[in-house]
Amino acid sequence: MQLIKPTVELWPSPEVWQEQVARAARLCYASEGGQKSAEDFCDMLLKRKHLSMFRHGSAYFVFAVKGEPDNSVFPLWLITALNNTPYVCIRYHKDKKKKERTFFVSTNRHFLMDAKAIAKELKPYEVTLQDFVAKAKELNFPTAFALIRYTVCVTTQISTSRELNRTSPNNIAEQSTRYVNFGKRGGITICLPHWYECAHWSKKLLARVGWKMSEWCYMLGLRLGLPAQDARGFLCLDAATRVAYTYNVFEWRNIMRLRLTGETGKPHPNAHIAAQQIHDVILPQMRVYGGESSTLL
């Protein structure tokens, strides 16, 4: 049995979006050291129809519309659809002199795979993240920086991941207790809860005994022939899990309001720790794009 502390890691956005999708999918199977290329891994996901992983692949678009949208040659239905789709974030910069609106759009690859008509219309306007940022800076339009999507990998307790998952827009990739056999990995790992380090020795002893019993039952279940997907019933809620989340700044701010500042009620201390760590790894990268005035709260 191993004891670890909760941590959060920022996964920088790669130039090839398939790499982020493959990384998230490998997390589910605890196979980060796999030999398949990102493209091959994504092809495998497609064949298995495991499409939710493509929500971690980001896509950015920039296009200009002359005049008012309803008088433009640009398809009005597309802008209407993008404005009314929860999987898309869209904002525009208005240049009164040129009578031109420049639209900034970010979304995920799963949505584009499902909405083929929208994807076809948007394809000519796809840009890299670097070009997206450069255009926002050129127009002095900092609002566009909030459309950038950030992926973090959270190591926490199973109980805490459930809380974080409930308040998320569902771009989630979590280590599977069904397919990952912890017996082959030397036993279960415990992510220490918030109270452990300052607790009385008696409470620490109780926790360790409980955690060890959980591990013992899990390992014994495997030896008696239970597959990992059934032996997982013996895992305690403090067992460690790893979860990847990918959201734009608007979505992250909402999660921060719920789990960090507690606007709707006091968050659980373990969830508060995770939210603070998420905040602390995302904010520096936000400031790379938008300057020191960038905020996640």
Coordinates of C-alpha atoms in Angstrom, one line a residue:
M1 CA 0.0 0.0 0.0
Q2 CA 1.4 3.4 -1.0
L3 CA 0.4 6.8 0.5
I4 CA 0.5 9.9 -1.7
K5 CA -0.6 13.5 -1.6
P6 CA -3.2 15.0 -4.0
T7 CA -1.6 16.8 -7.0
V8 CA -2.6 18.5 -10.2
E9 CA -0.6 18.6 -13.4
L10 CA -1.2 20.9 -16.4
W11 CA -1.2 19.2 -19.8
P12 CA 0.0 21.8 -22.3
S13 CA -1.9 21.8 -25.5
P14 CA 0.1 19.9 -28.2
E15 CA 0.4 21.1 -31.8
V16 CA -1.2 17.8 -32.9
W17 CA -4.6 17.5 -31.2
Q18 CA -4.6 13.7 -31.4
E19 CA -1.8 13.6 -28.9
Q20 CA -4.0 15.1 -26.2
V21 CA -6.9 12.7 -27.0
A22 CA -4.5 9.7 -26.8
R23 CA -3.0 10.9 -23.6
A24 CA -6.4 11.2 -22.0
A25 CA -7.5 7.8 -23.2
R26 CA -4.3 6.1 -22.0
L27 CA -5.0 7.6 -18.6
C28 CA -8.2 5.6 -18.4
Y29 CA -6.3 2.3 -18.9
A30 CA -3.1 3.4 -17.0
S31 CA -1.1 2.7 -20.1
E32 CA 0.7 6.0 -20.5
G33 CA 3.8 4.1 -21.8
G34 CA 2.0 2.6 -24.7
Q35 CA 3.8 2.2 -28.0
K36 CA 1.1 3.2 -30.4
S37 CA 1.3 6.5 -32.1
A38 CA -1.4 9.1 -31.2
E39 CA -3.0 8.8 -34.6
D40 CA -3.2 5.0 -34.3
F41 CA -4.6 5.2 -30.8
C42 CA -7.3 7.6 -32.1
D43 CA -8.1 5.2 -34.9
M44 CA -8.6 2.5 -32.3
L45 CA -10.9 4.7 -30.3
L46 CA -13.0 5.4 -33.4
K47 CA -13.3 1.7 -34.1
R48 CA -14.4 1.0 -30.6
K49 CA -16.7 4.1 -30.6
H50 CA -15.0 5.4 -27.5
L51 CA -15.7 8.9 -28.7
S52 CA -15.9 10.8 -25.4
M53 CA -12.1 10.9 -25.4
F54 CA -12.2 13.2 -28.4
R55 CA -13.7 15.9 -26.1
H56 CA -10.1 16.5 -24.9
G57 CA -9.1 17.5 -28.5
S58 CA -9.4 21.2 -29.0
A59 CA -10.3 23.1 -32.1
Y60 CA -10.0 26.9 -32.7
F61 CA -11.5 29.0 -35.5
V62 CA -11.4 32.7 -36.5
F63 CA -13.5 34.2 -39.2
A64 CA -14.6 37.8 -40.2
V65 CA -18.1 38.8 -41.2
K66 CA -18.6 42.0 -43.1
G67 CA -21.6 44.1 -42.1
E68 CA -24.3 42.8 -39.9
P69 CA -24.6 39.0 -39.8
D70 CA -28.2 39.0 -41.2
N71 CA -26.9 41.0 -44.3
S72 CA -23.7 39.0 -44.8
V73 CA -22.9 36.4 -47.3
F74 CA -21.7 34.3 -44.4
P75 CA -24.3 31.7 -43.5
L76 CA -26.4 33.1 -40.7
W77 CA -27.6 29.7 -39.5
L78 CA -24.0 28.8 -38.6
I79 CA -23.6 31.7 -36.2
T80 CA -27.0 31.0 -34.8
A81 CA -26.1 27.3 -34.3
L82 CA -22.8 28.1 -32.7
N83 CA -24.4 30.6 -30.3
N84 CA -26.9 28.0 -29.2
T85 CA -24.6 25.0 -28.8
P86 CA -23.4 24.2 -25.3
Y87 CA -20.3 22.5 -26.6
V88 CA -19.1 25.7 -28.4
C89 CA -17.8 28.9 -27.0
I90 CA -18.0 31.9 -29.4
R91 CA -17.3 35.6 -29.0
Y92 CA -16.8 38.4 -31.5
H93 CA -14.8 41.6 -31.8
K94 CA -16.6 44.5 -33.6
D95 CA -14.7 47.0 -35.7
K96 CA -17.1 49.9 -36.3
K97 CA -14.8 51.6 -38.9
K98 CA -14.5 48.5 -41.1
K99 CA -18.1 47.4 -40.3
E100 CA -16.7 44.0 -39.6
R101 CA -17.1 41.4 -36.9
T102 CA -14.3 38.9 -36.2
F103 CA -15.6 35.8 -34.5
F104 CA -13.5 33.6 -32.3
V105 CA -14.6 30.0 -31.7
S106 CA -13.4 27.1 -29.6
T107 CA -14.9 23.7 -29.3
N108 CA -14.0 20.0 -28.9
R109 CA -13.3 17.4 -31.6
H110 CA -16.2 15.1 -30.5
F111 CA -18.7 17.9 -31.2
L112 CA -17.2 18.4 -34.7
M113 CA -17.4 14.7 -35.4
D114 CA -21.1 14.7 -34.5
A115 CA -22.0 18.0 -36.1
K116 CA -20.7 17.3 -39.6
A117 CA -22.5 20.2 -41.3
I118 CA -21.1 22.7 -38.8
A119 CA -17.6 21.2 -39.0
K120 CA -17.7 21.5 -42.8
E121 CA -18.5 25.2 -42.7
L122 CA -15.9 25.9 -40.0
K123 CA -13.1 23.9 -41.6
P124 CA -11.7 26.7 -43.8
Y125 CA -11.4 29.0 -40.8
E126 CA -9.5 26.6 -38.4
V127 CA -6.4 28.0 -36.9
T128 CA -3.7 26.9 -34.5
L129 CA -3.8 28.0 -30.9
Q130 CA -0.8 30.2 -31.6
D131 CA -2.6 32.0 -34.5
F132 CA -5.8 32.2 -32.4
V133 CA -3.8 34.1 -29.6
A134 CA -2.0 36.2 -32.2
K135 CA -5.2 37.4 -33.8
A136 CA -6.7 38.2 -30.4
K137 CA -3.7 40.3 -29.5
E138 CA -3.7 42.0 -32.9
L139 CA -7.3 43.1 -32.3
N140 CA -6.7 43.8 -28.6
F141 CA -9.5 41.5 -27.8
P142 CA -8.6 39.8 -24.4
T143 CA -12.1 38.2 -24.2
A144 CA -10.9 35.7 -26.7
F145 CA -8.3 34.4 -24.3
A146 CA -11.1 33.0 -22.1
L147 CA -12.1 30.7 -25.0
I148 CA -8.8 28.8 -24.7
R149 CA -9.2 25.3 -23.4
Y150 CA -6.9 23.9 -20.6
T151 CA -6.4 20.3 -19.7
V152 CA -5.4 19.3 -16.2
C153 CA -4.7 15.9 -14.7
V154 CA -5.9 15.6 -11.1
T155 CA -4.7 13.0 -8.7
T156 CA -7.1 12.8 -5.8
Q157 CA -9.4 10.4 -3.8
I158 CA -12.1 8.5 -5.6
S159 CA -14.6 10.3 -3.4
T160 CA -13.3 13.7 -4.4
S161 CA -13.3 12.9 -8.1
R162 CA -17.0 12.1 -7.8
E163 CA -17.6 15.6 -6.5
L164 CA -15.6 17.2 -9.2
N165 CA -17.2 15.1 -11.9
R166 CA -20.7 16.1 -10.8
T167 CA -20.0 19.8 -11.4
S168 CA -18.2 19.5 -14.7
P169 CA -19.4 19.9 -18.3
N170 CA -18.4 16.2 -18.8
N171 CA -15.1 16.4 -20.6
I172 CA -13.7 13.8 -18.3
A173 CA -11.2 10.9 -18.6
E174 CA -10.8 9.0 -15.4
Q175 CA -8.5 6.0 -14.6
S176 CA -10.7 3.0 -14.8
T177 CA -11.1 0.7 -11.8
R178 CA -12.7 -1.8 -14.1
Y179 CA -9.8 -2.3 -16.5
V180 CA -6.8 -1.4 -14.3
N181 CA -5.7 -4.3 -12.2
F182 CA -4.0 -2.8 -9.1
G183 CA -2.9 -6.3 -8.0
K184 CA -0.4 -6.2 -10.9
R185 CA 0.8 -2.8 -9.7
G186 CA 1.8 -3.7 -6.2
G187 CA -1.4 -2.9 -4.5
I188 CA -3.7 0.0 -4.1
T189 CA -2.6 3.6 -3.6
I190 CA -4.2 5.9 -1.1
C191 CA -4.5 9.6 -1.7
L192 CA -4.2 11.2 1.8
P193 CA -7.3 13.1 2.8
H194 CA -7.1 16.7 4.1
W195 CA -7.3 15.8 7.8
Y196 CA -4.6 13.0 7.9
E197 CA -1.4 14.9 8.5
C198 CA -2.6 16.8 11.5
A199 CA -4.7 14.0 13.0
H200 CA -4.1 12.3 16.4
W201 CA -2.1 9.1 16.1
S202 CA -5.2 7.1 16.9
K203 CA -7.1 8.4 13.9
K204 CA -4.1 7.8 11.7
L205 CA -3.9 4.2 13.0
L206 CA -7.6 3.7 12.3
A207 CA -7.2 5.1 8.8
R208 CA -4.2 2.9 8.0
V209 CA -6.0 -0.3 9.3
G210 CA -9.0 0.5 7.2
W211 CA -7.0 1.2 4.1
K212 CA -4.9 -2.0 4.6
M213 CA -8.1 -4.0 5.0
S214 CA -9.4 -2.6 1.8
E215 CA -6.2 -3.6 0.0
W216 CA -6.2 -7.0 1.6
C217 CA -9.8 -7.7 0.5
Y218 CA -9.1 -6.5 -3.0
M219 CA -6.0 -8.6 -3.4
L220 CA -7.6 -11.6 -1.9
G221 CA -10.6 -11.2 -4.2
L222 CA -8.2 -11.3 -7.2
R223 CA -6.5 -14.4 -5.9
L224 CA -9.8 -16.1 -5.5
G225 CA -10.6 -15.5 -9.2
L226 CA -12.5 -12.2 -9.1
P227 CA -11.8 -10.0 -12.1
A228 CA -10.6 -6.5 -11.4
Q229 CA -13.9 -5.1 -12.4
D230 CA -15.6 -7.0 -9.5
A231 CA -12.8 -6.8 -7.0
R232 CA -13.0 -3.0 -7.2
G233 CA -16.0 -3.3 -4.9
F234 CA -13.5 -3.6 -2.1
L235 CA -11.7 -0.3 -2.9
C236 CA -12.1 2.4 -0.3
L237 CA -13.1 5.9 -1.2
D238 CA -9.7 7.2 -0.3
A239 CA -8.1 5.1 -3.0
A240 CA -6.3 7.3 -5.4
T241 CA -7.6 8.0 -8.9
R242 CA -6.4 10.2 -11.7
V243 CA -8.7 12.3 -13.8
A244 CA -8.2 14.5 -16.8
Y245 CA -10.5 17.5 -17.4
T246 CA -10.5 19.9 -20.4
Y247 CA -12.5 23.1 -20.2
N248 CA -12.3 26.7 -21.4
V249 CA -11.8 29.5 -19.0
F250 CA -15.5 30.3 -18.6
E251 CA -16.2 26.7 -17.6
W252 CA -13.2 26.6 -15.3
R253 CA -14.4 29.8 -13.6
N254 CA -17.7 28.2 -12.9
I255 CA -16.0 25.2 -11.3
M256 CA -13.9 27.5 -9.2
R257 CA -17.0 29.3 -8.0
L258 CA -18.4 25.9 -6.8
R259 CA -15.3 24.2 -5.5
L260 CA -12.9 27.0 -4.5
T261 CA -14.8 30.1 -3.5
G262 CA -17.9 28.1 -2.4
E263 CA -20.5 30.5 -3.8
T264 CA -23.3 27.9 -3.6
G265 CA -22.1 26.4 -0.2
K266 CA -19.0 25.4 1.5
P267 CA -17.0 22.9 -0.6
H268 CA -15.6 19.7 0.9
P269 CA -12.0 20.3 2.0
N270 CA -10.6 17.7 -0.4
A271 CA -12.5 19.2 -3.3
H272 CA -11.2 22.7 -2.2
I273 CA -7.6 21.4 -2.2
A274 CA -8.1 20.1 -5.8
A275 CA -9.7 23.3 -7.0
Q276 CA -6.9 25.4 -5.5
Q277 CA -4.3 23.2 -7.2
I278 CA -6.2 23.5 -10.5
H279 CA -6.3 27.3 -10.1
D280 CA -2.6 27.5 -9.4
V281 CA -1.5 25.5 -12.4
I282 CA -3.8 27.1 -15.0
L283 CA -3.4 30.8 -14.0
P284 CA 0.3 31.0 -14.9
Q285 CA -0.5 29.7 -18.4
M286 CA -3.4 32.1 -18.8
R287 CA -1.1 35.0 -18.0
V288 CA 1.3 33.8 -20.8
Y289 CA -1.5 34.5 -23.2
G290 CA -3.4 37.4 -21.6
G291 CA -0.9 39.1 -19.3
E292 CA -0.9 39.6 -15.6
S293 CA -4.5 40.9 -15.5
S294 CA -5.8 37.4 -16.3
T295 CA -7.9 35.8 -13.6
L296 CA -9.6 32.5 -13.0
L297 CA -11.9 33.9 -10.3

